[in-house]
PDB file of C-alpha atoms in Angstrom:
ATOM      1  CA  UNK A   1       0.000   0.000   0.000  1.00 53.00           C
ATOM      2  CA  UNK A   2       1.122   3.529  -0.777  1.00 60.00           C
ATOM      3  CA  UNK A   3       1.989   5.457   2.377  1.00 89.00           C
ATOM      4  CA  UNK A   4      -0.818   7.986   2.564  1.00 93.00           C
ATOM      5  CA  UNK A   5      -2.409   9.181   5.765  1.00 95.00           C
ATOM      6  CA  UNK A   6      -5.180  11.683   6.332  1.00 97.00           C
ATOM      7  CA  UNK A   7      -5.994  13.586   9.479  1.00 97.00           C
ATOM      8  CA  UNK A   8      -8.338  13.897  11.128  1.00 97.00           C
ATOM      9  CA  UNK A   9     -10.312  10.828  10.110  1.00 96.00           C
ATOM     10  CA  UNK A  10     -13.550  12.224  11.460  1.00 97.00           C
ATOM     11  CA  UNK A  11     -14.555  15.774  12.273  1.00 97.00           C
ATOM     12  CA  UNK A  12     -17.745  17.523  13.258  1.00 97.00           C
ATOM     13  CA  UNK A  13     -17.737  21.295  13.025  1.00 97.00           C
ATOM     14  CA  UNK A  14     -20.172  24.170  13.027  1.00 97.00           C
ATOM     15  CA  UNK A  15     -21.218  26.314  10.099  1.00 97.00           C
ATOM     16  CA  UNK A  16     -18.911  29.277   9.609  1.00 97.00           C
ATOM     17  CA  UNK A  17     -15.836  27.802  11.260  1.00 97.00           C
ATOM     18  CA  UNK A  18     -12.572  27.205   9.390  1.00 96.00           C
ATOM     19  CA  UNK A  19     -11.440  23.627   8.910  1.00 97.00           C
ATOM     20  CA  UNK A  20      -8.124  22.221   7.674  1.00 98.00           C
ATOM     21  CA  UNK A  21      -7.646  18.655   6.516  1.00 98.00           C
ATOM     22  CA  UNK A  22      -4.181  17.211   6.119  1.00 98.00           C
ATOM     23  CA  UNK A  23      -2.828  14.662   3.686  1.00 98.00           C
ATOM     24  CA  UNK A  24       0.635  13.212   4.264  1.00 97.00           C
ATOM     25  CA  UNK A  25       2.565  10.903   1.935  1.00 95.00           C
ATOM     26  CA  UNK A  26       5.811   9.032   2.355  1.00 92.00           C
ATOM     27  CA  UNK A  27       6.141   8.002  -1.315  1.00 85.00           C
ATOM     28  CA  UNK A  28       7.704  11.164  -2.772  1.00 86.00           C
ATOM     29  CA  UNK A  29       5.022  11.266  -5.479  1.00 88.00           C
ATOM     30  CA  UNK A  30       4.837  14.463  -7.460  1.00 88.00           C
ATOM     31  CA  UNK A  31       1.070  14.862  -7.779  1.00 90.00           C
ATOM     32  CA  UNK A  32      -1.440  15.155  -4.965  1.00 93.00           C
ATOM     33  CA  UNK A  33      -5.204  15.552  -5.179  1.00 95.00           C
ATOM     34  CA  UNK A  34      -8.208  16.300  -3.011  1.00 97.00           C
ATOM     35  CA  UNK A  35     -11.580  14.790  -3.880  1.00 97.00           C
ATOM     36  CA  UNK A  36     -14.945  14.807  -2.235  1.00 97.00           C
ATOM     37  CA  UNK A  37     -17.309  11.844  -2.379  1.00 95.00           C
ATOM     38  CA  UNK A  38     -21.049  12.341  -2.280  1.00 92.00           C
ATOM     39  CA  UNK A  39     -23.873   9.898  -3.015  1.00 84.00           C
ATOM     40  CA  UNK A  40     -24.744   9.850  -6.708  1.00 76.00           C
ATOM     41  CA  UNK A  41     -21.742  11.956  -7.698  1.00 81.00           C
ATOM     42  CA  UNK A  42     -18.864   9.545  -7.426  1.00 85.00           C
ATOM     43  CA  UNK A  43     -15.671  11.422  -6.606  1.00 92.00           C
ATOM     44  CA  UNK A  44     -15.171  14.992  -7.730  1.00 93.00           C
ATOM     45  CA  UNK A  45     -11.832  16.777  -7.875  1.00 93.00           C
ATOM     46  CA  UNK A  46     -11.519  19.830  -5.628  1.00 96.00           C
ATOM     47  CA  UNK A  47      -7.890  20.876  -6.109  1.00 96.00           C
ATOM     48  CA  UNK A  48      -4.672  19.251  -7.116  1.00 94.00           C
ATOM     49  CA  UNK A  49      -0.960  19.932  -6.878  1.00 94.00           C
ATOM     50  CA  UNK A  50       1.777  19.179  -9.383  1.00 89.00           C
ATOM     51  CA  UNK A  51       4.643  20.180  -7.127  1.00 89.00           C
ATOM     52  CA  UNK A  52       5.619  22.213  -4.110  1.00 91.00           C
ATOM     53  CA  UNK A  53       3.738  25.515  -4.187  1.00 91.00           C
ATOM     54  CA  UNK A  54       2.127  24.549  -7.532  1.00 92.00           C
ATOM     55  CA  UNK A  55      -1.620  23.985  -7.306  1.00 94.00           C
ATOM     56  CA  UNK A  56      -4.649  24.280  -9.528  1.00 93.00           C
ATOM     57  CA  UNK A  57      -8.416  24.099  -9.282  1.00 94.00           C
ATOM     58  CA  UNK A  58     -10.604  21.114  -9.972  1.00 92.00           C
ATOM     59  CA  UNK A  59     -14.274  21.021 -10.872  1.00 90.00           C
ATOM     60  CA  UNK A  60     -15.674  21.844  -7.396  1.00 95.00           C
ATOM     61  CA  UNK A  61     -13.129  24.276  -5.948  1.00 96.00           C
ATOM     62  CA  UNK A  62     -15.451  27.036  -4.688  1.00 96.00           C
ATOM     63  CA  UNK A  63     -15.173  27.440  -0.926  1.00 96.00           C
ATOM     64  CA  UNK A  64     -11.889  25.510  -0.712  1.00 97.00           C
ATOM     65  CA  UNK A  65      -8.237  26.462  -0.746  1.00 97.00           C
ATOM     66  CA  UNK A  66      -5.092  24.321  -0.657  1.00 97.00           C
ATOM     67  CA  UNK A  67      -1.437  24.636   0.135  1.00 97.00           C
ATOM     68  CA  UNK A  68       1.613  22.510  -0.453  1.00 97.00           C
ATOM     69  CA  UNK A  69       4.757  23.801   1.208  1.00 95.00           C
ATOM     70  CA  UNK A  70       6.592  20.469   1.092  1.00 94.00           C
ATOM     71  CA  UNK A  71       6.408  17.406  -1.101  1.00 92.00           C
ATOM     72  CA  UNK A  72       4.860  15.194   1.528  1.00 94.00           C
ATOM     73  CA  UNK A  73       2.008  17.406   2.770  1.00 97.00           C
ATOM     74  CA  UNK A  74      -1.080  18.746   1.023  1.00 98.00           C
ATOM     75  CA  UNK A  75      -3.550  20.758   3.089  1.00 98.00           C
ATOM     76  CA  UNK A  76      -7.193  21.414   2.247  1.00 98.00           C
ATOM     77  CA  UNK A  77      -8.851  24.367   3.975  1.00 98.00           C
ATOM     78  CA  UNK A  78     -12.503  25.243   4.196  1.00 97.00           C
ATOM     79  CA  UNK A  79     -12.353  28.941   5.014  1.00 93.00           C
ATOM     80  CA  UNK A  80     -15.899  29.078   6.386  1.00 96.00           C
ATOM     81  CA  UNK A  81     -17.554  25.680   6.463  1.00 97.00           C
ATOM     82  CA  UNK A  82     -21.106  25.276   5.167  1.00 97.00           C
ATOM     83  CA  UNK A  83     -23.536  22.355   5.436  1.00 97.00           C
ATOM     84  CA  UNK A  84     -23.086  21.665   1.707  1.00 96.00           C
ATOM     85  CA  UNK A  85     -19.478  20.765   2.467  1.00 97.00           C
ATOM     86  CA  UNK A  86     -20.533  17.813   4.591  1.00 97.00           C
ATOM     87  CA  UNK A  87     -18.873  14.965   2.729  1.00 97.00           C
ATOM     88  CA  UNK A  88     -16.140  12.357   2.746  1.00 96.00           C
ATOM     89  CA  UNK A  89     -12.835  13.795   1.575  1.00 98.00           C
ATOM     90  CA  UNK A  90     -10.162  11.692  -0.061  1.00 97.00           C
ATOM     91  CA  UNK A  91      -6.573  12.535  -0.781  1.00 96.00           C
ATOM     92  CA  UNK A  92      -4.725  10.782  -3.590  1.00 94.00           C
ATOM     93  CA  UNK A  93      -1.211  10.736  -5.011  1.00 92.00           C
ATOM     94  CA  UNK A  94       0.343   9.780  -8.323  1.00 87.00           C
ATOM     95  CA  UNK A  95       3.302  10.467 -10.508  1.00 74.00           C
ATOM     96  CA  UNK A  96       6.039   7.967 -10.115  1.00 63.00           C
ATOM     97  CA  UNK A  97       6.934   8.707 -13.710  1.00 53.00           C
ATOM     98  CA  UNK A  98       6.032  11.286 -16.301  1.00 52.00           C
ATOM     99  CA  UNK A  99       2.640  12.975 -16.348  1.00 50.00           C
ATOM    100  CA  UNK A 100       1.503  10.705 -19.131  1.00 52.00           C
ATOM    101  CA  UNK A 101      -2.024  10.177 -17.899  1.00 55.00           C
ATOM    102  CA  UNK A 102      -1.197   6.515 -17.498  1.00 65.00           C
ATOM    103  CA  UNK A 103      -0.199   6.594 -13.859  1.00 76.00           C
ATOM    104  CA  UNK A 104      -2.769   5.325 -11.433  1.00 83.00           C
ATOM    105  CA  UNK A 105      -3.655   7.208  -8.303  1.00 89.00           C
ATOM    106  CA  UNK A 106      -3.331   5.862  -4.767  1.00 90.00           C
ATOM    107  CA  UNK A 107      -5.941   6.932  -2.275  1.00 93.00           C
ATOM    108  CA  UNK A 108      -5.864   7.688   1.406  1.00 95.00           C
ATOM    109  CA  UNK A 109      -8.422   6.289   3.887  1.00 94.00           C
ATOM    110  CA  UNK A 110     -10.651   9.378   3.806  1.00 95.00           C
ATOM    111  CA  UNK A 111     -11.882  12.029   6.243  1.00 97.00           C
ATOM    112  CA  UNK A 112     -15.565  12.165   7.134  1.00 96.00           C
ATOM    113  CA  UNK A 113     -16.533  15.807   7.725  1.00 98.00           C
ATOM    114  CA  UNK A 114     -19.891  16.847   9.117  1.00 97.00           C
ATOM    115  CA  UNK A 115     -20.846  20.518   9.184  1.00 97.00           C
ATOM    116  CA  UNK A 116     -23.781  21.221  11.515  1.00 96.00           C
TER     117      UNK A 116
ATOM    118  CA  UNK B   1     -15.824  18.183 -21.004  1.00 84.00           C
ATOM    119  CA  UNK B   2     -14.844  14.626 -20.252  1.00 89.00           C
ATOM    120  CA  UNK B   3     -17.367  12.379 -18.571  1.00 93.00           C
ATOM    121  CA  UNK B   4     -17.890   8.780 -17.470  1.00 95.00           C
ATOM    122  CA  UNK B   5     -21.251   7.043 -17.230  1.00 95.00           C
ATOM    123  CA  UNK B   6     -21.738   3.758 -15.460  1.00 94.00           C
ATOM    124  CA  UNK B   7     -24.783   1.724 -14.636  1.00 88.00           C
ATOM    125  CA  UNK B   8     -26.593   2.592 -11.477  1.00 84.00           C
ATOM    126  CA  UNK B   9     -26.834   0.091  -8.704  1.00 86.00           C
ATOM    127  CA  UNK B  10     -27.282  -1.584  -6.524  1.00 94.00           C
ATOM    128  CA  UNK B  11     -26.536  -4.793  -8.338  1.00 96.00           C
ATOM    129  CA  UNK B  12     -27.481  -7.815  -6.253  1.00 97.00           C
ATOM    130  CA  UNK B  13     -26.106 -11.214  -7.202  1.00 96.00           C
ATOM    131  CA  UNK B  14     -25.791 -14.675  -5.786  1.00 97.00           C
ATOM    132  CA  UNK B  15     -22.363 -16.152  -5.150  1.00 97.00           C
ATOM    133  CA  UNK B  16     -20.758 -17.665  -8.285  1.00 96.00           C
ATOM    134  CA  UNK B  17     -22.929 -15.560 -10.602  1.00 97.00           C
ATOM    135  CA  UNK B  18     -21.521 -13.617 -13.558  1.00 97.00           C
ATOM    136  CA  UNK B  19     -21.013  -9.900 -13.021  1.00 97.00           C
ATOM    137  CA  UNK B  20     -21.032  -7.159 -15.648  1.00 97.00           C
ATOM    138  CA  UNK B  21     -20.872  -3.445 -14.884  1.00 97.00           C
ATOM    139  CA  UNK B  22     -21.241  -1.203 -17.907  1.00 97.00           C
ATOM    140  CA  UNK B  23     -19.066   1.885 -18.324  1.00 97.00           C
ATOM    141  CA  UNK B  24     -18.987   4.325 -21.230  1.00 97.00           C
ATOM    142  CA  UNK B  25     -17.007   7.498 -21.564  1.00 96.00           C
ATOM    143  CA  UNK B  26     -16.872  10.763 -23.473  1.00 95.00           C
ATOM    144  CA  UNK B  27     -13.465  12.293 -23.965  1.00 92.00           C
ATOM    145  CA  UNK B  28     -11.294  13.917 -26.567  1.00 86.00           C
ATOM    146  CA  UNK B  29      -7.987  12.354 -27.391  1.00 83.00           C
ATOM    147  CA  UNK B  30      -6.832   9.044 -25.982  1.00 85.00           C
ATOM    148  CA  UNK B  31      -7.600   8.658 -22.307  1.00 91.00           C
ATOM    149  CA  UNK B  32      -6.411   5.885 -20.033  1.00 91.00           C
ATOM    150  CA  UNK B  33      -9.228   3.958 -18.369  1.00 94.00           C
ATOM    151  CA  UNK B  34      -9.413   2.582 -14.843  1.00 95.00           C
ATOM    152  CA  UNK B  35     -11.610   0.574 -12.549  1.00 97.00           C
ATOM    153  CA  UNK B  36     -11.339   1.316  -8.847  1.00 96.00           C
ATOM    154  CA  UNK B  37     -13.001  -0.595  -6.009  1.00 97.00           C
ATOM    155  CA  UNK B  38     -14.071   0.753  -2.640  1.00 95.00           C
ATOM    156  CA  UNK B  39     -14.769  -1.664   0.202  1.00 94.00           C
ATOM    157  CA  UNK B  40     -16.940  -0.461   3.087  1.00 89.00           C
ATOM    158  CA  UNK B  41     -15.240   2.194   5.185  1.00 85.00           C
ATOM    159  CA  UNK B  42     -12.118   2.304   3.043  1.00 88.00           C
ATOM    160  CA  UNK B  43     -10.526   4.434   0.365  1.00 90.00           C
ATOM    161  CA  UNK B  44     -10.397   3.490  -3.305  1.00 94.00           C
ATOM    162  CA  UNK B  45      -8.045   0.831  -4.614  1.00 94.00           C
ATOM    163  CA  UNK B  46      -7.001   0.381  -8.208  1.00 93.00           C
ATOM    164  CA  UNK B  47      -8.546  -2.796  -9.600  1.00 96.00           C
ATOM    165  CA  UNK B  48      -7.286  -2.668 -13.177  1.00 95.00           C
ATOM    166  CA  UNK B  49      -6.392  -0.289 -15.961  1.00 93.00           C
ATOM    167  CA  UNK B  50      -5.924  -0.031 -19.737  1.00 93.00           C
ATOM    168  CA  UNK B  51      -3.947   2.674 -21.455  1.00 89.00           C
ATOM    169  CA  UNK B  52      -4.747   2.220 -25.146  1.00 89.00           C
ATOM    170  CA  UNK B  53      -7.421   0.849 -27.442  1.00 92.00           C
ATOM    171  CA  UNK B  54      -7.946  -2.940 -27.351  1.00 95.00           C
ATOM    172  CA  UNK B  55      -5.877  -3.305 -24.174  1.00 94.00           C
ATOM    173  CA  UNK B  56      -7.361  -5.700 -21.639  1.00 97.00           C
ATOM    174  CA  UNK B  57      -6.839  -5.025 -17.966  1.00 95.00           C
ATOM    175  CA  UNK B  58      -7.228  -7.889 -15.519  1.00 96.00           C
ATOM    176  CA  UNK B  59      -6.826  -8.501 -11.810  1.00 96.00           C
ATOM    177  CA  UNK B  60      -8.350 -10.818  -9.177  1.00 95.00           C
ATOM    178  CA  UNK B  61     -10.564 -12.476 -11.801  1.00 97.00           C
ATOM    179  CA  UNK B  62     -11.931  -9.159 -13.083  1.00 98.00           C
ATOM    180  CA  UNK B  63     -11.421  -8.084 -16.684  1.00 98.00           C
ATOM    181  CA  UNK B  64     -12.195  -5.038 -18.818  1.00 98.00           C
ATOM    182  CA  UNK B  65     -11.314  -4.271 -22.441  1.00 98.00           C
ATOM    183  CA  UNK B  66     -10.748  -0.749 -23.769  1.00 97.00           C
ATOM    184  CA  UNK B  67     -13.128  -0.420 -26.744  1.00 96.00           C
ATOM    185  CA  UNK B  68     -12.519   2.852 -28.527  1.00 94.00           C
ATOM    186  CA  UNK B  69     -15.111   2.211 -31.225  1.00 94.00           C
ATOM    187  CA  UNK B  70     -17.883   1.988 -28.614  1.00 95.00           C
ATOM    188  CA  UNK B  71     -16.142   4.236 -26.036  1.00 96.00           C
ATOM    189  CA  UNK B  72     -16.666   1.557 -23.415  1.00 97.00           C
ATOM    190  CA  UNK B  73     -14.753  -0.209 -20.647  1.00 98.00           C
ATOM    191  CA  UNK B  74     -17.159  -2.759 -19.173  1.00 98.00           C
ATOM    192  CA  UNK B  75     -16.085  -4.671 -16.078  1.00 98.00           C
ATOM    193  CA  UNK B  76     -16.694  -8.427 -15.907  1.00 98.00           C
ATOM    194  CA  UNK B  77     -16.087 -11.280 -13.517  1.00 98.00           C
ATOM    195  CA  UNK B  78     -17.076 -14.843 -14.202  1.00 96.00           C
ATOM    196  CA  UNK B  79     -17.844 -16.025 -10.685  1.00 95.00           C
ATOM    197  CA  UNK B  80     -18.308 -13.520  -7.892  1.00 97.00           C
ATOM    198  CA  UNK B  81     -17.740 -14.114  -4.203  1.00 97.00           C
ATOM    199  CA  UNK B  82     -19.266 -12.487  -1.145  1.00 96.00           C
ATOM    200  CA  UNK B  83     -15.954 -10.682  -0.678  1.00 96.00           C
ATOM    201  CA  UNK B  84     -16.519  -8.854  -3.997  1.00 97.00           C
ATOM    202  CA  UNK B  85     -19.301  -6.828  -2.389  1.00 97.00           C
ATOM    203  CA  UNK B  86     -18.144  -3.242  -2.802  1.00 96.00           C
ATOM    204  CA  UNK B  87     -18.639  -0.068  -4.823  1.00 96.00           C
ATOM    205  CA  UNK B  88     -16.945  -0.046  -8.216  1.00 97.00           C
ATOM    206  CA  UNK B  89     -15.897   3.148  -9.985  1.00 96.00           C
ATOM    207  CA  UNK B  90     -14.978   3.579 -13.623  1.00 96.00           C
ATOM    208  CA  UNK B  91     -12.637   6.484 -14.363  1.00 94.00           C
ATOM    209  CA  UNK B  92     -10.567   8.058 -17.099  1.00 93.00           C
ATOM    210  CA  UNK B  93      -7.467  10.207 -17.148  1.00 89.00           C
ATOM    211  CA  UNK B  94      -5.476  12.054 -19.709  1.00 80.00           C
ATOM    212  CA  UNK B  95      -2.115  13.755 -19.703  1.00 64.00           C
ATOM    213  CA  UNK B  96      -1.415  16.935 -17.756  1.00 61.00           C
ATOM    214  CA  UNK B  97      -1.423  15.673 -14.207  1.00 67.00           C
ATOM    215  CA  UNK B  98      -3.155  12.311 -14.358  1.00 75.00           C
ATOM    216  CA  UNK B  99      -6.397  13.913 -13.180  1.00 84.00           C
ATOM    217  CA  UNK B 100      -9.196  11.388 -12.901  1.00 89.00           C
ATOM    218  CA  UNK B 101     -12.790  11.814 -14.016  1.00 90.00           C
ATOM    219  CA  UNK B 102     -15.047   9.328 -12.231  1.00 92.00           C
ATOM    220  CA  UNK B 103     -18.362   7.742 -12.941  1.00 93.00           C
ATOM    221  CA  UNK B 104     -20.981   7.766 -10.205  1.00 92.00           C
ATOM    222  CA  UNK B 105     -20.089   4.328  -8.864  1.00 94.00           C
ATOM    223  CA  UNK B 106     -21.990   1.033  -8.847  1.00 95.00           C
ATOM    224  CA  UNK B 107     -22.699  -0.763  -5.601  1.00 95.00           C
ATOM    225  CA  UNK B 108     -22.490  -4.550  -5.874  1.00 97.00           C
ATOM    226  CA  UNK B 109     -23.901  -6.851  -3.225  1.00 97.00           C
ATOM    227  CA  UNK B 110     -23.118 -10.567  -3.441  1.00 97.00           C
ATOM    228  CA  UNK B 111     -25.272 -12.860  -1.322  1.00 96.00           C
ATOM    229  CA  UNK B 112     -24.207 -16.343  -0.202  1.00 95.00           C
TER     230      UNK B 112
END
């Protein structure tokens, strides 16, 4: 298994509070991703990173920001949490080789976030 | 934009039955295609992949063939077990960062 951990694994927070989720990898993979999983939607990409300090938006980026100050850590921040951000969040990594589109992604165990 | 469509579940089967999960995609260029599996309470694991037309991916008795002419990547297994109960996701990726586009997932329940 790829060495990916996510913290916290579960979190309950109130509307309007900031929340930061952490993804940590020990594989030295170049690319890191944040997805959210919701019933009927599969997984949707929030943000991704193609290197330290290099990030870009995915399809559902509104209300989220990310940072990557070192290869192994990718942080997802909800600046002001809303109930619509209640979801399961997955981190993934890829990029052992070139960005050919052929590299599979390895997923972390997920963080279940509930915004009340 | 790119998209993946897969059959809705749940799919309920008896042990040793044949499983097919349909997946079709819309994409420009030549995407790579993947099947991921998610067991209860866990993250996604890669099940198999195919990177060009007519490639067949296989793993743990599951198979899928990349059909460019029908833009499909159907997942099959000849004899399912209770342990195959999970949610299965079809996905595609292209160059520029290996970003994945997922289908909605198909829940499979295998009964003894």
